[in-house]
XYZ file of C-alpha atoms in Angstrom:
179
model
C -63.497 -9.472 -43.322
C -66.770 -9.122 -45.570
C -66.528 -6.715 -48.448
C -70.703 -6.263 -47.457
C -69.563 -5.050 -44.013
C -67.345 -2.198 -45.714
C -69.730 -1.561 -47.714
C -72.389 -1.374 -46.183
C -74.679 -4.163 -48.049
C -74.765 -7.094 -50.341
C -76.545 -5.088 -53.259
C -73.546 -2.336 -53.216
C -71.165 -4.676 -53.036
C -72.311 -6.282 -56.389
C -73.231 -3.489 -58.165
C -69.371 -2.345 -57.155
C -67.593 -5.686 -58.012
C -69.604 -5.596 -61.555
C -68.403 -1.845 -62.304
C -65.021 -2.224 -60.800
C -64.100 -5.581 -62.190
C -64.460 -4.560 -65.829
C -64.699 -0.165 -66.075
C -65.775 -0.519 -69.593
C -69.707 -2.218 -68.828
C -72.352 -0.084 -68.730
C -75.268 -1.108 -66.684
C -79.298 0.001 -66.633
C -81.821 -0.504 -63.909
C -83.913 -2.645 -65.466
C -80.898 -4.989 -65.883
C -79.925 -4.929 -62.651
C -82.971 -5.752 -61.109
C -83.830 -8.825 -63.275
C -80.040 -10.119 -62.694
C -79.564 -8.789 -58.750
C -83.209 -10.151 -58.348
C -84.184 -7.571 -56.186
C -87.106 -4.432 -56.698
C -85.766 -1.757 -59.176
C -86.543 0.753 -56.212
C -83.621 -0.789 -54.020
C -81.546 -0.636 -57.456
C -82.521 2.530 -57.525
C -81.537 3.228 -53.900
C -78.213 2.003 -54.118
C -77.305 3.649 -57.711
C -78.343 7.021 -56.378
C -75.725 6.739 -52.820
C -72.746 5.735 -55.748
C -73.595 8.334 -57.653
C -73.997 10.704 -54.788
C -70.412 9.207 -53.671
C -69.339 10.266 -57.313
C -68.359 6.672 -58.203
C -70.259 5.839 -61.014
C -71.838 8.810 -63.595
C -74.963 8.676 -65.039
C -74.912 8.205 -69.322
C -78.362 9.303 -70.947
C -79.109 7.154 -73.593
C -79.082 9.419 -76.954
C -81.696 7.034 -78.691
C -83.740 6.733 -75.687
C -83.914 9.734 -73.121
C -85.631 7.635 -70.458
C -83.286 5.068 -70.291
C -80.281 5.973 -67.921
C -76.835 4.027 -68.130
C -74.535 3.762 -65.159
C -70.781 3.534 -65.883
C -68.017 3.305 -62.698
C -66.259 6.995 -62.262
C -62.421 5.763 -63.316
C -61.955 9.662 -62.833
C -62.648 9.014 -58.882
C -59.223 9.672 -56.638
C -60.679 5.844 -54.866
C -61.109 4.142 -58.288
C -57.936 2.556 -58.222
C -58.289 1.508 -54.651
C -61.188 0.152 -54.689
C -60.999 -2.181 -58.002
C -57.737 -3.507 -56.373
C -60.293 -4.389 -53.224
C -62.347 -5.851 -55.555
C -59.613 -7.905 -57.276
C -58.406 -9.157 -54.019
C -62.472 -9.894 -52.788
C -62.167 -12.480 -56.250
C -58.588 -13.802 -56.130
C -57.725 -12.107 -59.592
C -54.964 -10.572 -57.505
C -53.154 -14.060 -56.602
C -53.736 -15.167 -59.938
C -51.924 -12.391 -61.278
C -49.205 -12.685 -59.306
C -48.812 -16.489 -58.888
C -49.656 -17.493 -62.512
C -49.658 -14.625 -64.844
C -46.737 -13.069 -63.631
C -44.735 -16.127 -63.442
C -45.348 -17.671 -66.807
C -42.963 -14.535 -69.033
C -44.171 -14.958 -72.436
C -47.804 -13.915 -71.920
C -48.610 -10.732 -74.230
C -52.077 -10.416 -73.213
C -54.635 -12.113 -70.847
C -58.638 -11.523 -70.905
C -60.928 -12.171 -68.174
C -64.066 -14.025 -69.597
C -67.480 -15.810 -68.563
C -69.539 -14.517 -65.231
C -66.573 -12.784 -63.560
C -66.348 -10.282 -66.717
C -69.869 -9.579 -66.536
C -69.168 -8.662 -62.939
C -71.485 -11.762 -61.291
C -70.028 -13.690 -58.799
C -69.185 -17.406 -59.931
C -67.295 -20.123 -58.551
C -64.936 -20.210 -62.100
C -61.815 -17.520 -62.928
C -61.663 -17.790 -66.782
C -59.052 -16.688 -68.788
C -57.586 -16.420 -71.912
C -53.840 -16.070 -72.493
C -52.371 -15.342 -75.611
C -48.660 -15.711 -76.089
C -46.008 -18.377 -75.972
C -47.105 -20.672 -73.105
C -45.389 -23.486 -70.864
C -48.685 -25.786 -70.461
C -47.179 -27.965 -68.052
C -46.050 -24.976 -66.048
C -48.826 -23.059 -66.090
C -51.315 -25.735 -64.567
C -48.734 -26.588 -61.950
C -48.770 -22.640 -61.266
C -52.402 -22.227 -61.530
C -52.782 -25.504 -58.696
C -50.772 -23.290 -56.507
C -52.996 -19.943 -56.805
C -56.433 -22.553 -56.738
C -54.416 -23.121 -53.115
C -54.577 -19.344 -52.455
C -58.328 -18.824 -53.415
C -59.773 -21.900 -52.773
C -63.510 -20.732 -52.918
C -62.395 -20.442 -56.728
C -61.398 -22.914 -59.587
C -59.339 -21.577 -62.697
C -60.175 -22.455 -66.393
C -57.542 -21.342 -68.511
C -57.644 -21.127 -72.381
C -53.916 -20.787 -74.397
C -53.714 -19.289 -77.817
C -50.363 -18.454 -79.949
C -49.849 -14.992 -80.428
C -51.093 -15.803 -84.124
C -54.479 -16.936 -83.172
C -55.378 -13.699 -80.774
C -56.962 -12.174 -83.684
C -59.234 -15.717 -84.181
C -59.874 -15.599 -80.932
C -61.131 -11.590 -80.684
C -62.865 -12.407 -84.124
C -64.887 -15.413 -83.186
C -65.158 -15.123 -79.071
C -68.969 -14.459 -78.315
C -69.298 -14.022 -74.878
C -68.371 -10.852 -72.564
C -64.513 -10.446 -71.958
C -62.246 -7.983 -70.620
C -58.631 -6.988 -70.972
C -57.539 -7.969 -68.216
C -53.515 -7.239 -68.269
C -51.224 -6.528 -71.232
């Protein structure tokens, strides 16, 4: 089943898989039209039903009264729902549960590159940080690349030592994904 057929079109659907995969982004129109590629009028469109819907709020920028943010609603009763729809839509699901899950000694894991920034791409990457099994975890992670095979995982292991080097020097969006 297409996520665009629950939905109700493409342009929802990504505007709801880049709020619900990471609740903390904030998003304006102009944004969205430049990456979506489509006329800030059907941007428009679309943020006013999901606001209507009471999924996503409206933020008014205090520096700038014109400019409007859009944050997802995690207050909604369907939040929860629907990010684990959205989960499932990118395989995040299977790879928590056939690699993350698995491994034991993971103590945190952040979702990084396109995916955090809510865009669709053909790459999962993460970052674990914690006491890892390499051998393990790529024979684990060839068996969840099985389960989502539209998707390819890149996987980055740091000691528990080196999560603060990591935080300190990482310069691209992330997400925590799972403690």
């Amino acid at each position: 089943m297409q996520l665009d057929s629950i939905f109700s079109g493409k342009i929802r659907v990504k505007l709801l898989t880049k709020l619900l995969l990471n609740p903390a982004s904030k998003v304006y129109l102009r944004g969205l039209e430049r990456e979506l590629g489509v006329s800030s009028n059907t941007v428009r469109l679309e943020l006013n039903k999901l606001n209507e819907m009471h999924l996503i709020k409206v933020q008014v920028d205090p520096d700038n009264s014109k400019v409007k943010h859009y944050a997802v609603n995690t207050a909604h009763p369907m939040f929860s729902s629907l990010r684990g729809i959205i989960m499932q839509f990118v395989g995040l699901d299977q790879i928590i549960e056939q690699v993350i899950d698995k491994l034991g000694n993971v103590e945190k894991v952040y979702l990084t590159g396109d995916l955090a920034e809510g865009k669709d791409s053909p790459f999962v990457d993460l970052v674990l940080i914690g006491d890892v099994d390499k051998d393990y975890l790529y024979q684990l992670i060839q068996k969840a690349e099985g389960l989502i095979p539209q998707k390819k995982i890149r996987v980055a292991v740091y000691a528990s030592q080196e999560q603060h080097s990591f935080l300190e020097n990482f310069n691209g969006p992330y997400f925590h994904l799972l403690n």
